[in-house]
Amino acid sequence: MANITNDAAKPERLQLLRVLGPAHVWALGVGIVLVGEYMGWNFAVGKGGMIAGLVACWVAGLLYTCVAMIDSEVTSTVAAAGGQYAQAKHIVGPLMAFNVGLFLVMAYTMLEAANAITVGFLLDTVAGMTGHSGLHQQPFIVLAIMFLAWLNYRGVLATLTFNLVIVAVAFTAICVLFFAIQFGASNVPLDFSAVTEEPLPYGWLGIVASLHFGLWYYLGIEGTCQAAEEVRSPARSLPYGTMAGIMTLLIAATLTWYMCSGLIPWEYLGQAGTPLFDAARVTGNVWLMVLLFIGTIFATLASANGCINDASRAWFSMGRDRYLPSWFGAVHPVYRTPYRSIVFLVPIALIFALGAPLDQVVTFSILSGLLGYTFMTFNMVMFRRKWPLDTIKRGYVHPFHPLPTIILLILCSSAFFAVFLGYGTQLIAMMCFYIIASLWFHFRRYQYVRRGDQFTMPWPRPQGY
Amino acid sequence: MDIWNFLEYGAWALSVIFGAFLLIDLIRVDTTYDNDLLTSSREGEIEATQERHTI
Amino acid sequence: MAYEPKKQGLAAQIFDVVTLLVLTVGALYVPLYMGLAGAAKTPNPIENPTWEALGQNAAEQRQWEALGITDPASVNDMITARFDYSFSWAALIIMIVSVVGYFVLVVRLSDREYREVLDERFGSKRKGG
């Protein structure tokens, strides 16, 4: 600390602290996402039946594998806080970057709110099981957000080490449940007869529709990029952590589908609030119930924690470039975190967590994520076209280009259609929001932005410009 | 009053403490340090020093 | 010539943030207040619900029991509820136009700004043709 303030001879700059390794990147990515296995994914079963749930699980898995590959390549080359925001700024242009920044902040802040709501809901359930009805959920929702904001404020290393521990516990809980069931710990046998008796209650349309919530299995894995400026060697750690993360999630998602579909009638599963916890209840084993309760709480906290981390990085980067008031682009002199952004986003998250219904918040989050993935498709094509492989050195080059991009675009279009089935109004309301925000940025806000300073990478001039 | 009521009050109290820490520290830092120093972070420092991306 | 941005005062900074917030909260709550939000399942309850009539086999009955549900009548609605996936083509076309139009708008305006950025960063280049 002393070396920061006392060194008056040369002007010192405050930077985010570069302390993270690949394991932290993994914990950040998986931490945000793993809660999707504990709640939310099962609405896919409700929207299309059991087979549709599994197809959605794997199709969404393919979508996110493409996302992870594309993201790893670009981020290992653009190592800056803000992740996709900084990518968009260098590859597509300022207005796109502003929109991507908004996607990120919206997706993560909404997800953080959804997690806090879930913590309150779970505690209410447990209080109900012990005979206390009518628990006030608000104090616990507020506490979850306040505590995690405080943790984030105090430093990134402690925050993500904490995440690493609780994510590991939550992932282990899923594996333990799987092996326990395999070795006969369940009173009730696994039953997959609905797969043959009622394979597709909504026909093929049900499979497309279920893709909407199939995204929940993995939503947020792309958040690993936000840590780029705080990782010790981004070109190596980011691809590593992200790829390990998507593999972990593919395993967890398949196990989760298998256990829940085998233990819970699909009609119940399709509307359950906490499916893995319910699966543990069906086994009749108290230890498994306790374990999965802990897993659920840890998964929600890890997710909210990662979301605060990522949303504040994106907000901070936009402030640093004056896309937002420059006040937000500040780094704490001691903890080296974007402290003003963290504090500012706390009341925002509270507004959504205390005031809006869960499915609204979740849909807003999914849609913002989806817009972000759509952006990645043409971003990747432009990246390879403006800087071909032999012009700049990339930390990681993903194989089979442009196949992943094409697959991603097709899957994104299907996912838009899936959201449209049932949530069309929100989709159009959100498009209006982003269009108005874009016009606002282009015609008003952009006058405060320094032009040349936005391009910070030591790359040559892009080809064709 | 059972244990859950105490937990509710405990949660409110802890929330206030964490919130107060955030606000007090924010005000303390903002009044102690020069704003130009606080906002001196720039994107691309890693690239400028270590990862040059040259082939 | 490098573009020198205007200085923004504190009040204007706050005003800009508030504008964004109002937009966000509006996008979230307007569909809600207009009663347009959410997909609903419609239950089609059957007469005299038994586990068999509801299509639940022996193993599934034990699972319901483990979830604390022993009376088939209480989950009649839950088991028979179905989504309605009918949609109007006009709405679908509006959706496609708004999504595609949005991306086209953003990318085109971005490109204009991007060229300015490059000119300032790498020096102005005369474009041929």
Coordinates of N, CA, C and O in Angstrom, one line a residue, chain C residues 24-113:
Chain C
T24 N -34.1 0.7 -18.0 CA -34.0 -0.7 -17.6 C -35.2 -1.1 -16.8 O -35.9 -2.1 -17.1
V25 N -35.5 -0.3 -15.8 CA -36.7 -0.7 -15.0 C -37.9 -0.7 -15.8 O -38.8 -1.6 -15.6
G26 N -38.0 0.3 -16.7 CA -39.2 0.3 -17.6 C -39.3 -0.9 -18.4 O -40.4 -1.5 -18.5
A27 N -38.2 -1.4 -19.0 CA -38.3 -2.6 -19.9 C -38.8 -3.8 -19.1 O -39.4 -4.7 -19.6
L28 N -38.4 -3.8 -17.8 CA -38.8 -5.0 -17.0 C -40.2 -4.9 -16.5 O -40.9 -5.9 -16.5
Y29 N -40.7 -3.7 -16.2 CA -42.0 -3.6 -15.6 C -43.1 -3.3 -16.5 O -44.3 -3.6 -16.2
V30 N -42.8 -2.6 -17.6 CA -43.9 -2.3 -18.6 C -44.7 -3.5 -19.0 O -45.9 -3.5 -18.9
P31 N -44.0 -4.6 -19.5 CA -44.8 -5.7 -19.9 C -45.6 -6.3 -18.8 O -46.7 -6.8 -19.0
L32 N -45.1 -6.2 -17.6 CA -45.7 -6.7 -16.4 C -47.0 -6.0 -16.1 O -48.1 -6.6 -15.9
Y33 N -46.9 -4.6 -16.2 CA -48.1 -3.8 -15.8 C -49.2 -3.9 -16.9 O -50.4 -3.8 -16.7
M34 N -48.7 -4.2 -18.2 CA -49.7 -4.3 -19.2 C -50.3 -5.7 -19.3 O -51.2 -6.0 -20.1
G35 N -49.9 -6.5 -18.3 CA -50.5 -7.9 -18.2 C -50.1 -8.8 -19.4 O -50.9 -9.7 -19.7
L36 N -49.0 -8.5 -20.0 CA -48.6 -9.3 -21.2 C -47.6 -10.4 -20.9 O -47.2 -11.1 -21.8
A37 N -47.1 -10.4 -19.7 CA -46.0 -11.3 -19.4 C -46.3 -12.7 -19.1 O -47.4 -13.0 -18.5
G38 N -45.4 -13.6 -19.4 CA -45.5 -14.9 -18.8 C -46.3 -15.9 -19.7 O -47.3 -15.6 -20.3
A39 N -45.8 -17.1 -19.7 CA -46.5 -18.2 -20.4 C -47.3 -19.0 -19.4 O -46.7 -19.4 -18.4
A40 N -48.5 -19.3 -19.7 CA -49.3 -20.0 -18.7 C -49.6 -21.4 -19.2 O -49.9 -21.6 -20.4
K41 N -49.6 -22.3 -18.3 CA -50.1 -23.7 -18.6 C -51.6 -23.7 -18.3 O -52.1 -23.1 -17.3
T42 N -52.4 -24.4 -19.1 CA -53.8 -24.6 -18.8 C -54.0 -26.0 -18.3 O -53.7 -27.0 -19.1
P43 N -54.6 -26.2 -17.2 CA -54.9 -27.6 -16.7 C -56.2 -28.1 -17.4 O -57.1 -27.3 -17.6
N44 N -56.2 -29.4 -17.7 CA -57.4 -30.0 -18.2 C -57.7 -31.2 -17.3 O -57.5 -32.3 -17.6
P45 N -58.2 -30.9 -16.1 CA -58.4 -32.0 -15.1 C -59.4 -33.0 -15.6 O -60.4 -32.7 -16.4
I46 N -59.2 -34.3 -15.2 CA -60.1 -35.4 -15.7 C -61.0 -35.7 -14.5 O -60.8 -35.4 -13.4
E47 N -62.1 -36.4 -14.9 CA -63.1 -36.9 -13.9 C -62.5 -38.1 -13.1 O -61.7 -38.9 -13.7
N48 N -62.9 -38.2 -11.9 CA -62.4 -39.3 -11.0 C -61.0 -39.7 -11.2 O -60.6 -40.7 -11.7
P49 N -60.1 -38.7 -10.8 CA -58.7 -39.0 -10.9 C -58.2 -40.1 -10.0 O -58.3 -40.1 -8.8
T50 N -57.6 -41.2 -10.6 CA -56.9 -42.2 -9.9 C -55.5 -42.1 -10.5 O -55.3 -41.5 -11.5
W51 N -54.5 -42.8 -9.8 CA -53.1 -42.8 -10.3 C -53.1 -43.4 -11.7 O -52.4 -42.9 -12.6
E52 N -53.9 -44.5 -11.9 CA -53.9 -45.2 -13.2 C -54.4 -44.3 -14.3 O -53.9 -44.2 -15.4
A53 N -55.6 -43.7 -13.9 CA -56.2 -42.8 -14.9 C -55.3 -41.7 -15.3 O -55.4 -41.2 -16.5
L54 N -54.5 -41.2 -14.4 CA -53.5 -40.1 -14.7 C -52.3 -40.6 -15.4 O -51.3 -39.9 -15.6
G55 N -52.2 -41.9 -15.6 CA -51.0 -42.5 -16.3 C -49.8 -42.7 -15.5 O -48.7 -42.6 -16.0
Q56 N -50.0 -42.8 -14.2 CA -48.8 -43.0 -13.3 C -48.7 -44.5 -12.9 O -49.6 -45.1 -12.4
N57 N -47.5 -45.1 -13.3 CA -47.4 -46.5 -12.9 C -46.9 -46.7 -11.5 O -46.8 -45.7 -10.7
A58 N -46.7 -48.0 -11.1 CA -46.4 -48.3 -9.7 C -45.2 -47.5 -9.2 O -45.2 -46.9 -8.1
A59 N -44.1 -47.5 -10.0 CA -42.9 -46.8 -9.5 C -43.2 -45.3 -9.3 O -42.7 -44.7 -8.4
E60 N -43.9 -44.8 -10.3 CA -44.1 -43.3 -10.2 C -45.0 -43.0 -9.0 O -44.9 -41.9 -8.4
Q61 N -46.0 -43.9 -8.7 CA -46.8 -43.7 -7.5 C -46.0 -43.6 -6.3 O -46.2 -42.8 -5.4
R62 N -45.0 -44.5 -6.2 CA -44.1 -44.4 -5.0 C -43.3 -43.1 -5.0 O -43.0 -42.6 -3.9
Q63 N -42.9 -42.6 -6.1 CA -42.2 -41.4 -6.2 C -43.1 -40.2 -5.7 O -42.6 -39.4 -4.9
W64 N -44.3 -40.2 -6.2 CA -45.2 -39.1 -5.7 C -45.3 -39.2 -4.2 O -45.3 -38.2 -3.5
E65 N -45.4 -40.4 -3.7 CA -45.6 -40.6 -2.2 C -44.4 -40.1 -1.5 O -44.5 -39.4 -0.5
A66 N -43.2 -40.3 -2.0 CA -42.0 -39.9 -1.4 C -41.9 -38.3 -1.4 O -41.3 -37.7 -0.6
L67 N -42.6 -37.7 -2.4 CA -42.6 -36.3 -2.4 C -43.7 -35.7 -1.5 O -43.9 -34.5 -1.5
G68 N -44.4 -36.6 -0.8 CA -45.4 -36.2 0.1 C -46.8 -36.0 -0.5 O -47.6 -35.3 0.1
I69 N -47.0 -36.6 -1.6 CA -48.3 -36.5 -2.3 C -49.0 -37.8 -2.4 O -48.5 -38.7 -3.1
T70 N -50.0 -38.1 -1.6 CA -50.7 -39.4 -1.6 C -52.0 -39.4 -2.3 O -52.5 -40.4 -2.7
D71 N -52.6 -38.2 -2.5 CA -53.9 -38.1 -3.1 C -53.8 -37.6 -4.5 O -53.4 -36.5 -4.8
P72 N -54.2 -38.5 -5.5 CA -54.0 -38.2 -6.9 C -54.9 -36.9 -7.3 O -54.5 -36.2 -8.1
A73 N -56.0 -36.7 -6.6 CA -56.8 -35.6 -6.9 C -56.1 -34.3 -6.7 O -56.3 -33.3 -7.5
S74 N -55.2 -34.2 -5.8 CA -54.5 -32.9 -5.5 C -53.5 -32.5 -6.6 O -53.1 -31.4 -6.6
V75 N -53.1 -33.5 -7.4 CA -52.1 -33.1 -8.4 C -52.8 -33.3 -9.8 O -52.1 -33.3 -10.8
N76 N -54.1 -33.5 -9.8 CA -54.8 -33.6 -11.1 C -54.5 -32.5 -12.0 O -54.1 -32.7 -13.2
D77 N -54.5 -31.2 -11.5 CA -54.2 -30.0 -12.4 C -52.8 -30.1 -12.8 O -52.5 -29.8 -14.0
M78 N -51.9 -30.4 -11.9 CA -50.4 -30.4 -12.3 C -50.1 -31.4 -13.4 O -49.4 -31.1 -14.3
I79 N -50.7 -32.6 -13.3 CA -50.4 -33.6 -14.3 C -51.0 -33.3 -15.6 O -50.4 -33.6 -16.7
T80 N -52.2 -32.7 -15.6 CA -52.9 -32.6 -16.9 C -52.6 -31.2 -17.5 O -53.1 -31.0 -18.7
A81 N -51.9 -30.3 -16.9 CA -51.6 -29.0 -17.4 C -50.7 -29.1 -18.7 O -49.8 -29.8 -18.7
R82 N -51.1 -28.3 -19.7 CA -50.2 -28.3 -20.9 C -50.1 -26.8 -21.4 O -51.0 -26.0 -21.2
F83 N -48.9 -26.6 -22.0 CA -48.7 -25.3 -22.6 C -49.5 -25.2 -23.9 O -49.8 -26.2 -24.5
D84 N -49.7 -23.9 -24.3 CA -50.3 -23.7 -25.6 C -49.3 -23.1 -26.5 O -48.8 -21.9 -26.2
Y85 N -48.8 -23.8 -27.5 CA -47.7 -23.3 -28.3 C -48.2 -22.7 -29.6 O -47.5 -22.5 -30.6
S86 N -49.6 -22.5 -29.7 CA -50.0 -21.8 -31.0 C -49.5 -20.4 -31.0 O -49.4 -19.7 -29.9
F87 N -49.1 -19.9 -32.2 CA -48.6 -18.5 -32.2 C -49.1 -17.9 -33.5 O -49.4 -18.6 -34.5
S88 N -49.0 -16.6 -33.6 CA -49.4 -16.0 -34.9 C -48.2 -15.7 -35.7 O -47.1 -15.3 -35.2
W89 N -48.3 -15.9 -37.0 CA -47.2 -15.7 -37.9 C -46.8 -14.2 -37.9 O -45.6 -13.8 -38.0
A90 N -47.8 -13.3 -37.8 CA -47.5 -11.9 -37.7 C -46.6 -11.6 -36.6 O -45.6 -10.8 -36.7
A91 N -46.8 -12.1 -35.4 CA -46.0 -11.9 -34.2 C -44.6 -12.4 -34.5 O -43.6 -11.7 -34.1
L92 N -44.5 -13.6 -35.1 CA -43.2 -14.1 -35.4 C -42.4 -13.2 -36.3 O -41.2 -13.0 -36.1
I93 N -43.1 -12.7 -37.3 CA -42.4 -11.8 -38.3 C -41.9 -10.5 -37.6 O -40.8 -10.0 -37.8
I94 N -42.8 -10.0 -36.7 CA -42.4 -8.8 -35.9 C -41.1 -9.1 -35.1 O -40.2 -8.3 -35.1
M95 N -41.1 -10.3 -34.5 CA -40.0 -10.6 -33.7 C -38.7 -10.7 -34.6 O -37.7 -10.1 -34.2
I96 N -38.8 -11.4 -35.7 CA -37.6 -11.6 -36.5 C -37.1 -10.2 -37.0 O -35.9 -9.9 -36.9
V97 N -38.1 -9.4 -37.4 CA -37.7 -8.0 -37.9 C -37.0 -7.2 -36.8 O -36.0 -6.6 -37.1
S98 N -37.6 -7.3 -35.6 CA -37.0 -6.5 -34.6 C -35.6 -7.0 -34.2 O -34.7 -6.2 -34.0
V99 N -35.4 -8.3 -34.1 CA -34.1 -8.8 -33.7 C -33.0 -8.5 -34.8 O -32.0 -7.9 -34.6
V100 N -33.4 -8.9 -36.1 CA -32.5 -8.6 -37.2 C -32.2 -7.1 -37.4 O -31.1 -6.7 -37.5
G101 N -33.3 -6.4 -37.3 CA -33.2 -4.9 -37.5 C -32.3 -4.3 -36.5 O -31.4 -3.4 -36.7
Y102 N -32.4 -4.8 -35.2 CA -31.6 -4.3 -34.1 C -30.1 -4.5 -34.4 O -29.3 -3.6 -34.3
F103 N -29.8 -5.7 -34.8 CA -28.4 -6.0 -35.0 C -27.8 -5.2 -36.2 O -26.7 -4.8 -36.2
V104 N -28.6 -5.1 -37.3 CA -28.2 -4.4 -38.4 C -27.9 -2.9 -38.0 O -26.8 -2.3 -38.3
L105 N -28.8 -2.3 -37.3 CA -28.7 -0.9 -36.8 C -27.4 -0.8 -36.0 O -26.6 0.1 -36.3
V106 N -27.2 -1.6 -35.1 CA -26.1 -1.5 -34.2 C -24.8 -1.7 -34.9 O -23.8 -0.9 -34.8
V107 N -24.7 -2.7 -35.8 CA -23.4 -2.9 -36.5 C -23.1 -1.8 -37.4 O -22.0 -1.4 -37.5
R108 N -24.1 -1.2 -38.1 CA -23.9 -0.2 -39.1 C -23.4 1.1 -38.4 O -22.4 1.7 -38.8
L109 N -24.1 1.5 -37.3 CA -23.7 2.7 -36.6 C -22.3 2.5 -35.9 O -21.5 3.4 -35.9
S110 N -22.1 1.2 -35.5 CA -20.7 0.9 -34.9 C -19.6 1.1 -35.9 O -18.6 1.6 -35.6
D111 N -19.9 0.6 -37.1 CA -18.9 0.7 -38.1 C -18.5 2.1 -38.4 O -17.3 2.4 -38.6
R112 N -19.5 3.0 -38.4 CA -19.1 4.4 -38.6 C -18.2 4.9 -37.5 O -17.2 5.6 -37.8
E113 N -18.6 4.6 -36.3 CA -17.8 5.1 -35.2 C -16.4 4.4 -35.2 O -15.4 5.0 -34.8

